[in-house]
Amino acid sequence: MSRIFEITKQVQSYMPKADIELINRAYVFAAHAHARQRRSTGEPYIIHPLHVAKNLVDLKLDVSSIVTGLLHDTVEDTHITLEDIQARFGKEIAKLVDGVTKVGKIHFRSSEHQKAENFRKMIMATAQDLRVLLVKLADRLHNMSTLDVMRADKQKRIAIETMEIYVPLAHRLGIHWIAQAMEDLAFRYIDPDAYQALEARLAGKLEFLEQTKTRLEGIIQEALSRQGIQARVQGRMKNLYSLHQKMQRKSVDFDDIYDFIAFRVIVEDTPACYHVLGMIHSLYRPVPGRFKDYIALPKANGYQSLHTAVIGPDHFRIEVQIRSESMHDFAENGVASHWLYKSKDSPEEKEMQGFQWLKQLAETLHTVENPGEFLENVRLDLFVKEVYVFSRDGDLFALPRGSTPLDFAYAVHTDVGNHCMGIRINGVPADLKQELYNGDEIEVLTSPEQTPSRKWLQWVKTAKAKQSIRQWFRAQERESAIRLGDHLLKSVLGNQAIYHELLRFSDCKDDVELKEKLGRGDIEVSALLQYVHKDDTSTIRKRIFAEPNIQPANCCYPIPGDHVVGSFVEGVGFVVHDIHCPEVMQKDSAQWVEVDWQAQQGQFYKTGIEVFCVNERGSLGLVTSCLSDEEANIEDLKIEQLPGTLTLLYILIDVHDRIHLARVFKALKALDHVSRVRRHHPEGLGRHVVKYSFGSMLQSVASLGHTLVKPFKKKRKGKKT
């Protein structure tokens, strides 16, 4: 067990001017607050805050963090209030304790939706001050070490939560010793059989591995000394969980693993790192493909080292990491090492990269609307490995492995991504969905006219790119909803200036929000009608759906029941087109709204049909007679002679709806000389259009007229829409 004087002595070793008196006061305060409490282990409760503080000291954190570690459970588990903390220890520490308390109340054992929301809360709470998350990691590490006193079901639940949430966060922040310690502790409870089997097999090899480690440390150290290189050589055993992962990933047995030990060579500066690398490679044969230069190309969390693997004495394969002292400190403690050097840095110094990542993730999460998107973003940012590419100006970008040029464009800036019209990779034009590789130089070509495509969501890898594309489409949907809401509002109100009353009625802050909600269907048109016109809604119904009449487009002649989209045309009304109409394809998809178009009683609509019939005397008369019998008036007719004996008739007819048209088709197909009948559609490949989910508006508008806005249902890949 760590004691407070041991903690303060360690603090003074790396922070000679630290306020030790403040740490001692915090310890006494916490000891009094927890005086009557005991842990599940039976120990006095104060043991836990002391261990948390010790973990924070091992991270070489500042005094405020250590004091927070001592006090982190006082507000949640005792009579102490946040005001008490602020009065005795100041605003900064009170804020940190409050952050840790809030994170402590977040649990991840609920549904996927709730889990996502809770993870979002944790990221938001910790992104304001990274020390909140560091205290929470120190807290979780000690809790995991005392998990053996819990029930088996609780052990497994907490272990899974640790492996899914806290281990990836620790790795992403570069605090690998905490991540690996939690991995082994969680592994013990998640898969106890595999853990015990691996532990037993490793125990039989430990003596040999320890001897090998000591011998190789001496050989490498002696070789460095002969070259006049000042260095420290440290051998370390790989943790159990990493060995288990390797066995699973490569489907190998324990006896087939050779790199149980990794060595660190710590030198004074960067040039010495490369000097040592050359010496190691001259001493032992390097393993091809295993050299990685994380000094020239740091990891996204700021980690730097040279990595290599060599065949050592007795054909024993060893991994070697070469780094400077400052690189080693960051490799051990990640972004936590920021506070150790904080007092030496100028105020203008750039924030640590790991901290920037967390803040960027928090900013991205502000725009996510559903838990599926959220968890996708978190997994992308936490679990993927990086590929390193350069801009044309030489700036380095770390992207997830498998990223495309579009990911790079969005990493530069959202506007660059949204208007990306082309890419050059290493000076050569390339496809937007081409995978990027280490060292690629990317140049983005933009155009103000270029806008995102929904296909881009299938090509991008990064959370930022996916979220930016989704945001762009949501903005387009919002604009169209506002336009539709504006039209409906004008139709309902006419010249009545009662916006103020409607805002109060609809609980909207302004007319833009009112129009958007009305356009999306969050506010029912029927409710608006009843509020504005009480007992007389017939005139308004006519105004909404007769005055801006639903006009079928003359280019494609759709009829009620068809898959149609429409837009408002000034001076004409709401014009609907067949989904495959060339005009729909030529215009920006954001201009179109998909509608479910219902027929009016007694109304006729023009549509085109093609009739293939045998070229015999009287065949045309039989067709026209049949159409007359089915009450389908002929508006226009064209004849085309096909090769052979067939004639193609293009006929423009009047029908009530698709049911009426089906009766016409059935009657025509019954004629002996007719071989085939089909709709005549304009040629076109079709494309996705912007569609909107307008909720309850479906029922309300359906009761008023013959058209309603239809919710979007995504079509399967490869199908026309």
XYZ file of C-alpha atoms in Angstrom, residues 213-226 229 231-234 262-265 276 279-280 283-284 310 313 318-320:
33
model
C 16.496 -10.649 -21.215
C 19.383 -9.964 -18.820
C 21.955 -11.465 -21.217
C 20.708 -9.501 -24.248
C 20.523 -6.261 -22.247
C 24.192 -6.716 -21.406
C 25.197 -7.558 -25.006
C 23.413 -4.526 -26.459
C 24.673 -2.209 -23.699
C 28.269 -3.372 -24.209
C 28.012 -2.907 -27.999
C 26.715 0.640 -27.519
C 29.480 1.464 -25.054
C 32.140 0.291 -27.526
C 27.057 5.861 -27.263
C 22.269 4.881 -23.639
C 20.008 2.952 -21.315
C 18.846 -0.512 -22.418
C 15.621 -1.919 -20.947
C 11.029 -6.250 -26.478
C 13.996 -3.965 -25.798
C 14.097 -0.197 -25.463
C 17.249 1.756 -26.150
C 21.897 3.256 -32.642
C 24.660 -0.161 -34.959
C 21.879 -2.649 -34.083
C 25.230 -6.293 -35.020
C 22.230 -8.495 -35.882
C 16.351 -8.490 -35.515
C 21.897 -14.689 -30.476
C 13.935 -9.639 -30.586
C 12.113 -6.358 -31.087
C 13.966 -3.105 -30.429
